[in-house]
Amino acid sequence: MATIQDIADRLGVSKGTVSKALNGAPDVSETLQKTILETAVEMGYTIRKRREKKKLCILTENLEYEEPHQFGYDIVLGFRQMAEPAGYEVEIIDVTEKLQKASSYDVFMLKNGYVGAFVLGFSLNDPWMKDFQTAKTPAVLYDNYIPANPNMAYVGIDNSEGMELAVSHLKSLGHKDIGYLSGALGSHIMQVRNSAFFHAMRQNGLKAGPAQTGSSYYITQCLERHLPRLLDMGITGLICSHDLLANAAMIQCQQLGLRVPADISIIGFDDLPMSAYTSPPMTTIRQERAQLGKSGYYALASLMNGIAIGTLLLHARLMVRSSTARPAT
Amino acid sequence: MATIQDIADRLGVSKGTVSKALNGAPDVSETLQKTILETAVEMGYTIRKRREKKKLCILTENLEYEEPHQFGYDIVLGFRQMAEPAGYEVEIIDVTEKLQKASSYDVFMLKNGYVGAFVLGFSLNDPWMKDFQTAKTPAVLYDNYIPANPNMAYVGIDNSEGMELAVSHLKSLGHKDIGYLSGALGSHIMQVRNSAFFHAMRQNGLKAGPAQTGSSYYITQCLERHLPRLLDMGITGLICSHDLLANAAMIQCQQLGLRVPADISIIGFDDLPMSAYTSPPMTTIRQERAQLGKSGYYALASLMNGIAIGTLLLHARLMVRSSTARPAT
């Protein structure tokens, strides 16, 4: 473990300067502070030594969490419910691409005095996703997986299990022709659910080729491009990669004169707070959000204690509501 | 939650009789005790209510754990290091097939006053593996996966990551022709590692067909049947599903006049305590056993608190020793 003296020696500056830079004192130039922070990270200097009260951060991008009806609310709450009684301060930071480009992840964490991060909503092309491959400051990523770095863990629900529950639910109702609509495949979780669909179909002895699926970034585009095609193919069941898409698909089908579920059964993924109140109430795969937040804290505490958790998946749960039924014969 | 009174009402016996049966009093007939226990399980009666001191058990089959050099020792120790300070008694039970057939898993747990189990060394055809699919008493299974039951979790290392580390290590040394030898595919973990081999080869852009692999229950049989065939195919690298097999393969290759690693590189899986002392010391994929035990406890504590962890995988780690090198040219 490097000390402040080690960093000072390496750079040929005084211990006081290093200390000031680490604490963000204004009389150290920005360039020098940057050099000192980067050297500190490189030498494995850990913040634990210079703070009594330890801080964690929740880094979010593209995630709504302020209101109880928003997806991220319970995840953040669950995390804080574990972290704060354990003596941590938790700060939430909306991370823009600009902020990510301004400094590396490790430097950002050191500079702000965070000993660990819970990372929500990142996509595969976020700049820090590359940093995470070699980062030294522990981070737990919700729905993102970083291989072979013992400081990084992936927390989420078991999407393979969830897709298996969705497909076998439709099969048990008598559906054979099942389609899959998805958001853009530029995120880890959309890729995972997409392969899980093909796998679950095979496991259930049902046909599934790429023609039965479609993906687009925008929901309206996804429905325009792919839904008529899938309906023409004669699907009686439709699984969607997330509830917002499933709800839009239900509305669209109804506008096309189809009854849900009498003419077409539709299943979502996530169980958003609103999904019990759609018309009809949606059958979907539940993510236990508060539990995800709590598991996120545990995985982070484990990483900080040198237990190299790589993956922690919660059981998926099928919520059967009214958007699925036997196909009309 | 059912009470003792509920059970008594259902069966038309006195509360005292139910209480005696649950506590194993000798003046209740074995048949009646069995009926009462099975009814208690069916009605969701939980032991929590009748004990002050809570007990967990470690159920083992085919696992050596008594001595520090044995594989299970640190797993058991890690589990107890977490469970005992948290106020649990931990008992270790070697579970025979006979014991599994004598009563169902839930009944066994209730009868003996265990509120949760850490299950080590079970194979896919163990009778209780079927019970686990619907069991109500939380269990964490090391290296075994039970889908869709929120009371069951799987703990292990990330074998896909481990296999990827093994294959890319060999590839980085210049190997292209790589074989894989495995124990019998009748266990979950052997199946996982076997598919992981093909996946990792594809990921690394290397050829891999079934002909490059071989599996047998007995190590000697595996070597006799498959090793000469793989060597004839011209492999320069060999990955084995576990260290004992890798060590036997090293000895066998040496007896055939091949130098390890000059003529053939060999990688194991597990990092048994002995694997640093083989000749040559073995390159292998490490399972952090104490961490697995600690994670096992955490997953069990989570299940008992209603957090439905399904899968918890530790990062795999490549231990580079002296059984791998560049291929001779």
XYZ file of C-alpha atoms in Angstrom:
658
model
C 0.000 0.000 0.000
C 1.479 3.322 -1.084
C 1.618 6.195 1.420
C 1.465 9.945 0.827
C 5.250 9.970 1.342
C 5.687 7.376 -1.443
C 3.702 9.525 -3.851
C 5.680 12.637 -2.853
C 8.974 10.780 -3.366
C 7.949 9.479 -6.766
C 6.985 12.944 -7.997
C 9.633 14.949 -6.171
C 7.098 17.190 -4.439
C 6.428 17.714 -0.744
C 4.147 15.528 1.349
C 2.051 18.611 2.023
C 1.453 19.168 -1.676
C 0.346 15.572 -2.179
C -1.963 15.821 0.793
C -3.429 19.088 -0.472
C -3.968 17.651 -3.946
C -5.692 14.568 -2.558
C -7.986 16.822 -0.539
C -8.695 19.140 -3.443
C -7.125 22.261 -1.917
C -7.414 25.234 -4.293
C -3.749 26.274 -4.056
C -2.545 23.246 -6.018
C -2.757 23.749 -9.778
C -5.228 21.584 -11.667
C -2.472 19.994 -13.737
C -0.463 19.076 -10.664
C -3.537 17.738 -8.907
C -4.284 15.566 -11.915
C -0.736 14.182 -11.949
C -0.832 13.491 -8.218
C -4.211 11.753 -8.406
C -3.149 9.614 -11.342
C 0.089 8.657 -9.625
C -1.829 7.837 -6.447
C -4.121 5.520 -8.405
C -1.195 3.925 -10.228
C 0.655 3.281 -6.951
C -2.428 1.723 -5.351
C -2.915 4.457 -2.757
C -6.250 3.873 -1.085
C -8.485 6.453 0.343
C -9.231 4.421 3.430
C -6.203 5.994 5.049
C -7.237 9.560 4.807
C -10.858 9.581 5.812
C -12.686 8.538 8.928
C -16.151 8.568 7.396
C -16.232 6.379 4.306
C -18.203 7.325 1.236
C -19.787 5.248 -1.489
C -21.365 6.571 -4.628
C -24.167 5.439 -6.880
C -23.261 6.371 -10.446
C -26.268 6.620 -12.701
C -26.766 7.234 -16.368
C -30.101 7.211 -18.161
C -31.882 6.055 -15.057
C -34.803 7.655 -13.277
C -34.826 7.106 -9.552
C -36.230 10.213 -7.812
C -39.870 9.149 -7.601
C -41.357 5.911 -6.204
C -42.975 5.063 -9.541
C -39.633 5.192 -11.356
C -37.638 2.054 -12.024
C -34.485 3.089 -10.177
C -36.155 4.293 -6.973
C -36.257 0.976 -5.115
C -32.832 -0.059 -6.357
C -31.281 3.081 -4.893
C -33.344 2.728 -1.729
C -32.400 -0.926 -1.211
C -28.725 -0.056 -1.594
C -28.930 2.787 0.893
C -30.920 0.674 3.339
C -27.908 -1.620 3.603
C -25.047 0.855 3.185
C -26.063 3.598 5.588
C -26.625 1.412 8.666
C -23.209 -0.106 7.892
C -21.684 3.347 8.372
C -21.293 4.593 4.819
C -22.329 7.897 3.370
C -23.962 7.357 -0.012
C -23.940 10.020 -2.700
C -25.780 9.757 -6.004
C -24.119 11.167 -9.092
C -25.578 11.472 -12.541
C -22.615 10.693 -14.729
C -22.557 12.394 -18.102
C -20.311 11.348 -20.931
C -18.433 14.632 -20.443
C -17.692 13.820 -16.818
C -16.460 10.374 -17.837
C -14.138 11.859 -20.406
C -12.756 14.463 -17.972
C -10.990 11.901 -15.812
C -10.616 8.169 -15.516
C -12.937 6.250 -13.192
C -10.236 5.545 -10.602
C -9.079 9.179 -10.564
C -12.658 10.394 -10.207
C -13.245 8.071 -7.260
C -10.022 9.028 -5.492
C -10.535 12.728 -6.091
C -14.005 12.603 -4.561
C -13.142 10.286 -1.733
C -15.342 7.348 -2.772
C -14.208 3.851 -1.788
C -16.689 2.013 -3.986
C -19.394 2.533 -6.596
C -22.739 1.026 -7.534
C -23.153 1.650 -11.246
C -26.633 1.883 -12.773
C -27.793 2.373 -16.337
C -24.488 2.359 -18.220
C -24.442 1.272 -21.851
C -21.635 -0.648 -23.529
C -20.172 2.449 -25.159
C -19.923 4.572 -22.033
C -16.277 5.699 -21.740
C -15.810 4.281 -18.244
C -16.863 0.801 -19.384
C -13.332 0.504 -20.753
C -11.821 1.840 -17.513
C -13.693 -0.813 -15.541
C -11.688 -3.559 -17.248
C -8.587 -2.600 -15.277
C -9.940 -0.337 -12.534
C -8.710 -0.750 -8.981
C -11.582 0.890 -7.099
C -14.349 -1.659 -6.446
C -17.540 -1.240 -8.454
C -20.727 -3.248 -8.724
C -22.495 -2.878 -12.056
C -26.200 -3.434 -12.319
C -26.882 -5.359 -15.541
C -23.346 -5.018 -16.890
C -20.575 -7.600 -16.803
C -16.833 -6.920 -16.768
C -14.815 -10.130 -17.166
C -11.664 -11.046 -15.250
C -11.276 -7.939 -13.072
C -11.536 -9.015 -9.416
C -12.626 -5.477 -8.454
C -15.810 -5.581 -10.531
C -19.058 -7.469 -9.957
C -22.238 -7.834 -12.002
C -25.600 -7.808 -10.236
C -28.936 -8.430 -11.897
C -31.733 -10.918 -12.229
C -31.242 -14.242 -13.959
C -32.503 -13.285 -17.406
C -32.131 -16.803 -18.794
C -34.373 -18.074 -16.055
C -36.805 -15.210 -16.686
C -36.992 -15.902 -20.410
C -37.441 -19.609 -19.704
C -40.371 -18.757 -17.412
C -41.911 -16.529 -20.097
C -41.581 -19.058 -22.923
C -42.755 -22.023 -20.883
C -45.722 -20.000 -19.593
C -46.799 -19.311 -23.191
C -46.137 -22.900 -24.187
C -48.208 -24.226 -21.274
C -51.097 -22.059 -22.513
C -50.815 -23.692 -25.933
C -48.772 -21.132 -27.894
C -46.248 -22.403 -30.411
C -45.597 -19.392 -32.616
C -43.880 -16.876 -30.396
C -42.139 -13.676 -31.406
C -39.638 -11.493 -29.586
C -39.269 -7.716 -29.768
C -36.309 -5.970 -28.224
C -34.711 -2.605 -27.611
C -31.394 -1.912 -29.356
C -28.804 -4.626 -28.798
C -26.200 -2.053 -27.724
C -26.575 -2.891 -24.052
C -25.374 -5.947 -22.225
C -28.806 -6.776 -20.902
C -30.545 -6.578 -24.293
C -27.917 -8.944 -25.697
C -28.400 -11.348 -22.811
C -32.195 -11.367 -23.147
C -31.959 -11.772 -26.901
C -29.804 -14.918 -26.701
C -31.910 -16.131 -23.796
C -34.982 -16.031 -26.054
C -33.450 -18.388 -28.612
C -32.139 -20.634 -25.864
C -35.491 -20.816 -24.061
C -37.325 -21.591 -27.310
C -34.919 -24.452 -28.024
C -35.267 -25.738 -24.449
C -39.041 -25.814 -24.944
C -38.795 -27.573 -28.286
C -40.172 -24.581 -30.207
C -38.973 -23.113 -33.472
C -37.111 -19.813 -33.305
C -35.210 -18.104 -36.086
C -34.012 -14.505 -36.364
C -37.094 -13.734 -38.505
C -39.281 -14.140 -35.414
C -37.445 -11.336 -33.637
C -36.837 -7.644 -34.161
C -34.959 -4.873 -32.369
C -34.755 -1.083 -32.607
C -33.598 1.723 -30.348
C -36.903 3.583 -30.399
C -40.097 1.894 -29.306
C -42.234 3.375 -32.099
C -39.668 2.355 -34.682
C -39.499 -1.149 -33.247
C -43.262 -1.527 -33.506
C -43.525 -0.033 -36.998
C -40.714 -2.105 -38.423
C -41.265 -5.439 -36.792
C -44.718 -5.878 -35.287
C -46.740 -6.161 -38.557
C -44.192 -8.609 -39.910
C -44.415 -10.836 -36.822
C -48.212 -10.690 -36.855
C -48.225 -11.666 -40.541
C -46.124 -14.683 -39.648
C -48.966 -15.789 -37.429
C -47.503 -15.388 -33.969
C -49.999 -15.809 -31.133
C -47.546 -14.943 -28.359
C -45.138 -12.009 -28.086
C -42.373 -11.492 -25.556
C -40.904 -7.985 -25.227
C -37.497 -7.111 -23.808
C -38.973 -4.530 -21.422
C -42.350 -3.455 -20.094
C -42.464 -0.086 -21.866
C -42.130 -1.871 -25.178
C -44.679 -4.504 -24.155
C -47.172 -1.837 -23.162
C -46.711 0.007 -26.442
C -47.115 -3.300 -28.290
C -50.388 -4.003 -26.435
C -51.734 -0.587 -27.402
C -50.595 -0.996 -30.991
C -52.177 -4.446 -31.297
C -55.430 -3.087 -29.905
C -55.337 -0.255 -32.431
C -54.908 -2.855 -35.160
C -58.140 -4.458 -33.933
C -56.585 -7.354 -32.075
C -57.740 -8.336 -28.628
C -55.106 -8.842 -25.916
C -54.959 -11.620 -24.800
C -57.729 -13.318 -26.852
C -55.941 -12.781 -30.188
C -52.424 -12.235 -28.979
C -50.709 -12.837 -25.640
C -48.015 -10.347 -24.643
C -45.365 -10.644 -21.926
C -43.009 -7.915 -20.699
C -39.823 -7.866 -18.707
C -39.011 -5.854 -15.528
C -42.391 -5.442 -13.826
C -42.307 -1.669 -13.707
C -44.509 -0.123 -11.037
C -47.007 0.788 -13.786
C -47.248 -2.706 -15.243
C -49.956 -3.880 -12.864
C -52.140 -1.010 -14.150
C -51.818 -1.298 -17.912
C -54.804 -2.330 -19.973
C -54.947 -5.265 -19.607
C -52.655 -5.651 -16.581
C -49.418 -7.054 -17.910
C -47.959 -10.519 -17.433
C -44.253 -9.866 -16.988
C -40.959 -11.041 -15.508
C -40.312 -9.299 -12.240
C -37.048 -7.736 -11.176
C -37.105 -7.401 -7.378
C -35.674 -3.915 -7.336
C -35.163 -3.404 -3.605
C -33.470 -6.793 -3.449
C -31.254 -5.824 -6.379
C -30.161 -2.724 -4.456
C -29.439 -4.742 -1.329
C -27.535 -7.355 -3.298
C -25.604 -4.532 -4.943
C -24.463 -3.312 -1.562
C -23.518 -6.794 -0.434
C -21.498 -7.465 -3.569
C -19.701 -4.130 -3.108
C -18.968 -4.831 0.573
C -17.604 -8.231 -0.470
C -15.345 -6.717 -3.144
C -14.054 -4.164 -0.631
C -13.238 -7.069 1.704
C -11.334 -8.937 -0.988
C -14.056 -11.477 -1.811
C -14.033 -11.393 -5.590
C -17.694 -11.828 -6.429
C -18.046 -11.697 -10.205
C -21.739 -12.344 -10.753
C -24.739 -12.215 -8.444
C -28.083 -13.037 -10.026
C -31.453 -12.965 -8.313
C -34.134 -15.474 -9.243
C -36.505 -14.133 -11.865
C -40.214 -14.338 -11.111
C -43.139 -14.636 -13.505
C -46.027 -12.315 -12.617
C -49.090 -13.753 -14.333
C -51.680 -11.017 -14.965
C -54.166 -10.611 -17.795
C -52.177 -10.039 -20.972
C -51.687 -13.773 -21.571
C -54.223 -16.528 -22.199
C -54.815 -19.607 -24.357
C -54.649 -18.770 -28.051
C -57.976 -18.538 -29.877
C -58.567 -21.673 -31.915
C -47.296 -19.114 8.676
C -48.804 -22.282 10.167
C -48.775 -22.791 13.934
C -48.616 -25.980 15.974
C -52.358 -25.553 16.556
C -52.989 -25.445 12.782
C -51.129 -28.711 12.312
C -53.009 -30.310 15.223
C -56.351 -29.162 13.775
C -55.550 -30.481 10.326
C -54.608 -33.916 11.646
C -57.132 -34.132 14.472
C -54.473 -34.719 17.128
C -53.576 -32.693 20.215
C -51.189 -29.739 20.217
C -49.041 -31.654 22.650
C -48.657 -34.545 20.238
C -47.616 -32.215 17.404
C -45.130 -30.505 19.670
C -43.695 -33.825 20.814
C -43.393 -35.082 17.235
C -41.614 -31.908 16.134
C -39.197 -32.336 19.010
C -38.626 -36.015 18.321
C -40.060 -37.285 21.642
C -39.880 -41.093 21.845
C -43.506 -41.606 22.894
C -44.874 -40.583 19.483
C -44.874 -43.467 17.002
C -42.552 -43.189 14.031
C -45.450 -43.291 11.580
C -47.295 -40.495 13.367
C -44.120 -38.411 13.628
C -43.584 -38.808 9.896
C -47.157 -37.713 9.149
C -46.838 -34.712 11.461
C -43.494 -33.647 9.988
C -44.741 -33.977 6.427
C -47.878 -32.011 7.252
C -45.799 -29.332 8.976
C -43.649 -28.976 5.853
C -46.699 -28.907 3.612
C -48.336 -26.185 5.715
C -45.200 -24.066 5.730
C -44.509 -24.398 9.455
C -41.069 -22.987 10.145
C -38.703 -24.042 12.829
C -37.832 -20.484 13.712
C -40.705 -20.479 16.161
C -39.640 -23.295 18.339
C -35.927 -22.770 18.851
C -33.882 -20.043 20.420
C -30.550 -21.214 19.066
C -30.724 -21.625 15.293
C -28.937 -24.402 13.494
C -27.568 -24.671 9.971
C -26.154 -27.765 8.384
C -23.527 -28.464 5.779
C -24.630 -31.484 3.779
C -21.755 -33.222 2.059
C -21.478 -36.104 -0.308
C -18.281 -37.362 -1.869
C -16.315 -34.479 -0.409
C -13.243 -34.604 1.798
C -13.016 -31.738 4.239
C -11.445 -32.967 7.487
C -7.813 -32.090 6.726
C -6.316 -28.779 5.567
C -4.921 -30.369 2.396
C -8.365 -31.582 1.315
C -10.473 -29.605 -1.118
C -13.488 -29.094 1.136
C -11.598 -27.939 4.226
C -11.434 -24.221 3.447
C -14.972 -24.168 2.039
C -16.356 -25.539 5.292
C -14.100 -23.255 7.319
C -15.103 -20.133 5.366
C -18.774 -20.944 5.873
C -18.349 -21.473 9.615
C -16.251 -18.303 9.947
C -19.285 -16.336 8.821
C -22.112 -18.403 10.304
C -20.882 -18.916 13.844
C -20.188 -15.255 14.689
C -23.679 -14.543 13.320
C -25.084 -16.797 16.053
C -25.684 -20.066 14.214
C -24.667 -23.534 15.220
C -23.261 -25.383 12.215
C -23.383 -29.165 11.944
C -21.766 -31.170 9.173
C -23.573 -34.224 7.886
C -22.323 -36.759 5.400
C -25.445 -37.539 3.441
C -25.690 -41.044 2.041
C -28.135 -42.074 -0.628
C -29.881 -44.169 2.013
C -30.423 -41.148 4.247
C -31.796 -39.194 1.272
C -34.248 -41.967 0.476
C -35.405 -42.286 4.098
C -37.088 -38.880 4.154
C -37.509 -35.866 1.932
C -35.088 -32.948 2.274
C -37.652 -30.658 3.931
C -38.717 -33.314 6.418
C -35.095 -34.094 7.254
C -34.395 -30.415 7.918
C -37.469 -29.892 10.072
C -36.916 -33.089 12.031
C -33.374 -32.080 12.874
C -34.094 -28.441 13.524
C -32.032 -26.974 10.672
C -33.184 -23.672 9.178
C -30.881 -23.790 6.154
C -28.331 -25.967 4.381
C -25.077 -25.529 2.484
C -24.886 -28.450 0.074
C -21.504 -29.717 -1.129
C -20.548 -32.449 -3.556
C -23.971 -33.598 -4.761
C -24.251 -35.179 -8.205
C -27.192 -34.758 -10.554
C -28.691 -38.140 -9.671
C -28.712 -37.680 -5.914
C -32.314 -38.244 -4.730
C -32.579 -34.863 -3.000
C -31.678 -33.006 -6.202
C -35.294 -33.617 -7.198
C -36.573 -32.455 -3.799
C -34.645 -29.198 -4.183
C -36.824 -28.198 -7.147
C -39.784 -27.568 -4.837
C -38.194 -27.484 -1.372
C -39.196 -24.802 1.104
C -36.187 -24.865 3.416
C -33.447 -22.597 2.051
C -30.381 -24.303 0.627
C -27.263 -23.047 -1.091
C -25.696 -25.553 -3.457
C -22.025 -25.397 -4.241
C -21.576 -26.088 -7.979
C -25.192 -27.138 -8.550
C -28.011 -25.073 -10.003
C -31.737 -25.468 -9.284
C -33.849 -23.259 -11.572
C -36.875 -21.238 -10.550
C -37.082 -22.140 -6.857
C -36.610 -18.935 -4.824
C -35.390 -20.985 -1.851
C -32.349 -22.360 -3.686
C -29.110 -20.637 -4.686
C -26.060 -21.779 -6.647
C -22.596 -20.717 -5.522
C -19.381 -21.417 -7.382
C -16.662 -19.828 -9.443
C -17.340 -18.444 -12.892
C -16.263 -21.447 -14.943
C -16.806 -19.705 -18.267
C -14.430 -16.980 -17.187
C -11.967 -19.615 -15.923
C -12.038 -21.532 -19.193
C -11.624 -18.297 -21.124
C -8.536 -17.480 -19.021
C -7.113 -20.957 -19.673
C -7.680 -20.902 -23.426
C -6.455 -17.343 -23.930
C -3.364 -18.083 -21.813
C -2.508 -20.992 -24.124
C -3.317 -18.936 -27.183
C -1.091 -16.071 -26.005
C 1.763 -18.564 -25.687
C 1.226 -19.585 -29.322
C -0.869 -22.746 -28.983
C -3.576 -23.429 -31.549
C -4.269 -27.133 -31.189
C -5.783 -27.525 -27.775
C -7.506 -30.563 -26.311
C -9.832 -30.953 -23.352
C -10.115 -33.915 -20.990
C -12.928 -34.158 -18.502
C -14.409 -36.254 -15.737
C -17.811 -37.843 -16.382
C -20.432 -35.389 -17.581
C -22.905 -36.574 -14.934
C -22.326 -33.535 -12.730
C -23.485 -29.987 -13.299
C -20.009 -28.571 -13.058
C -18.476 -30.985 -15.578
C -21.234 -30.066 -18.033
C -20.638 -26.363 -17.473
C -16.868 -26.645 -17.974
C -17.337 -28.813 -21.036
C -19.560 -26.268 -22.829
C -17.313 -23.473 -21.571
C -14.382 -25.108 -23.384
C -16.126 -24.971 -26.758
C -17.327 -21.439 -26.078
C -13.877 -20.190 -25.059
C -12.266 -21.772 -28.127
C -14.779 -20.038 -30.402
C -14.243 -16.735 -28.572
C -10.523 -17.065 -29.228
C -10.998 -17.941 -32.883
C -9.679 -21.479 -32.445
C -11.065 -24.728 -33.866
C -12.806 -27.062 -31.447
C -14.819 -30.139 -32.299
C -15.940 -33.019 -30.082
C -12.977 -35.060 -31.377
C -10.623 -32.792 -29.446
C -12.255 -33.698 -26.168
C -12.820 -36.803 -24.093
C -14.495 -37.666 -20.824
C -14.641 -40.686 -18.504
C -15.593 -41.293 -14.906
C -12.244 -42.793 -13.918
C -9.020 -40.867 -14.409
C -7.033 -43.871 -15.646
C -9.764 -44.758 -18.109
C -9.930 -41.155 -19.330
C -6.192 -41.122 -19.998
C -6.121 -44.539 -21.657
C -9.069 -43.860 -23.904
C -8.512 -40.283 -24.908
C -4.967 -39.027 -24.276
C -3.158 -41.022 -27.034
C -5.859 -40.019 -29.504
C -5.501 -36.306 -28.675
C -1.698 -36.511 -28.834
C -1.943 -38.210 -32.229
C -4.061 -35.299 -33.426
C -1.091 -33.064 -32.645
C -2.360 -31.053 -29.693
C 0.299 -28.937 -27.984
C -1.954 -27.732 -25.191
C -4.260 -29.705 -22.907
C -6.855 -28.372 -20.487
C -8.213 -30.757 -17.872
C -11.510 -30.407 -16.020
C -9.831 -30.819 -12.624
C -6.347 -30.832 -11.118
C -6.267 -34.527 -10.250
C -6.844 -35.368 -13.896
C -4.302 -32.751 -15.015
C -1.688 -34.166 -12.664
C -2.303 -37.705 -13.888
C -2.088 -36.431 -17.480
C 1.273 -34.751 -16.756
C 2.647 -38.005 -15.309
C 1.270 -40.017 -18.204
C 2.756 -37.655 -20.799
C 6.118 -37.837 -19.073
C 5.944 -41.634 -19.089
C 5.289 -41.458 -22.818
C 8.551 -39.531 -23.160
C 7.036 -36.073 -23.574
C 8.364 -33.066 -21.703
C 5.892 -30.859 -19.819
C 5.743 -28.031 -20.813
C 8.338 -28.162 -23.638
C 6.371 -30.726 -25.674
C 2.943 -30.260 -24.185
C 1.415 -27.580 -21.964
C -1.144 -28.749 -19.399
C -3.637 -26.688 -17.385
C -5.818 -27.886 -14.524
C -8.914 -26.549 -12.805
C -9.465 -25.965 -9.043
C -5.979 -25.220 -7.705
C -5.971 -27.998 -5.143
C -3.561 -27.445 -2.255
C -1.225 -30.006 -3.864
C -1.151 -28.334 -7.270
C 1.678 -25.951 -6.427
C 3.840 -28.984 -5.639
C 3.282 -31.233 -8.638
C 6.109 -31.867 -11.046
C 6.221 -29.409 -12.709
C 4.089 -27.085 -10.553
C 0.733 -26.837 -12.283
C -0.778 -23.878 -14.112
C -4.413 -23.991 -13.107
C -7.646 -22.072 -12.552
C -8.062 -21.222 -8.911
C -11.217 -21.626 -6.883
C -10.912 -19.410 -3.806
C -12.276 -21.978 -1.405
C -12.543 -19.906 1.766
C -14.304 -17.195 -0.238
C -16.675 -19.802 -1.670
C -17.567 -20.865 1.867
C -18.126 -17.258 2.945
C -20.222 -16.545 -0.122
C -22.181 -19.708 0.595
C -23.090 -18.371 4.016
C -24.049 -14.983 2.640
C -26.273 -16.496 -0.018
C -27.960 -18.661 2.611
C -28.469 -15.700 4.966
C -29.986 -13.793 2.030
C -32.369 -16.637 1.160
C -33.429 -16.883 4.811
C -34.169 -13.142 4.706
C -36.283 -13.459 1.578
C -33.684 -12.137 -0.875
C -33.932 -14.696 -3.657
C -30.336 -15.009 -4.799
C -30.218 -17.585 -7.582
C -26.590 -17.540 -8.643
C -23.446 -16.187 -7.009
C -20.229 -16.693 -8.950
C -16.745 -15.701 -7.824
C -14.206 -14.482 -10.333
C -11.937 -17.265 -11.573
C -8.201 -16.682 -11.362
C -5.444 -18.081 -13.547
C -2.448 -19.325 -11.536
C 0.459 -19.439 -13.955
C 3.076 -21.963 -12.816
C 5.405 -24.188 -14.816
C 3.239 -26.654 -16.712
C 2.620 -24.215 -19.576
C 5.058 -22.610 -22.029
C 5.424 -21.719 -25.709
C 5.059 -24.770 -27.939
C 8.291 -26.233 -29.356
C 8.677 -25.284 -32.997
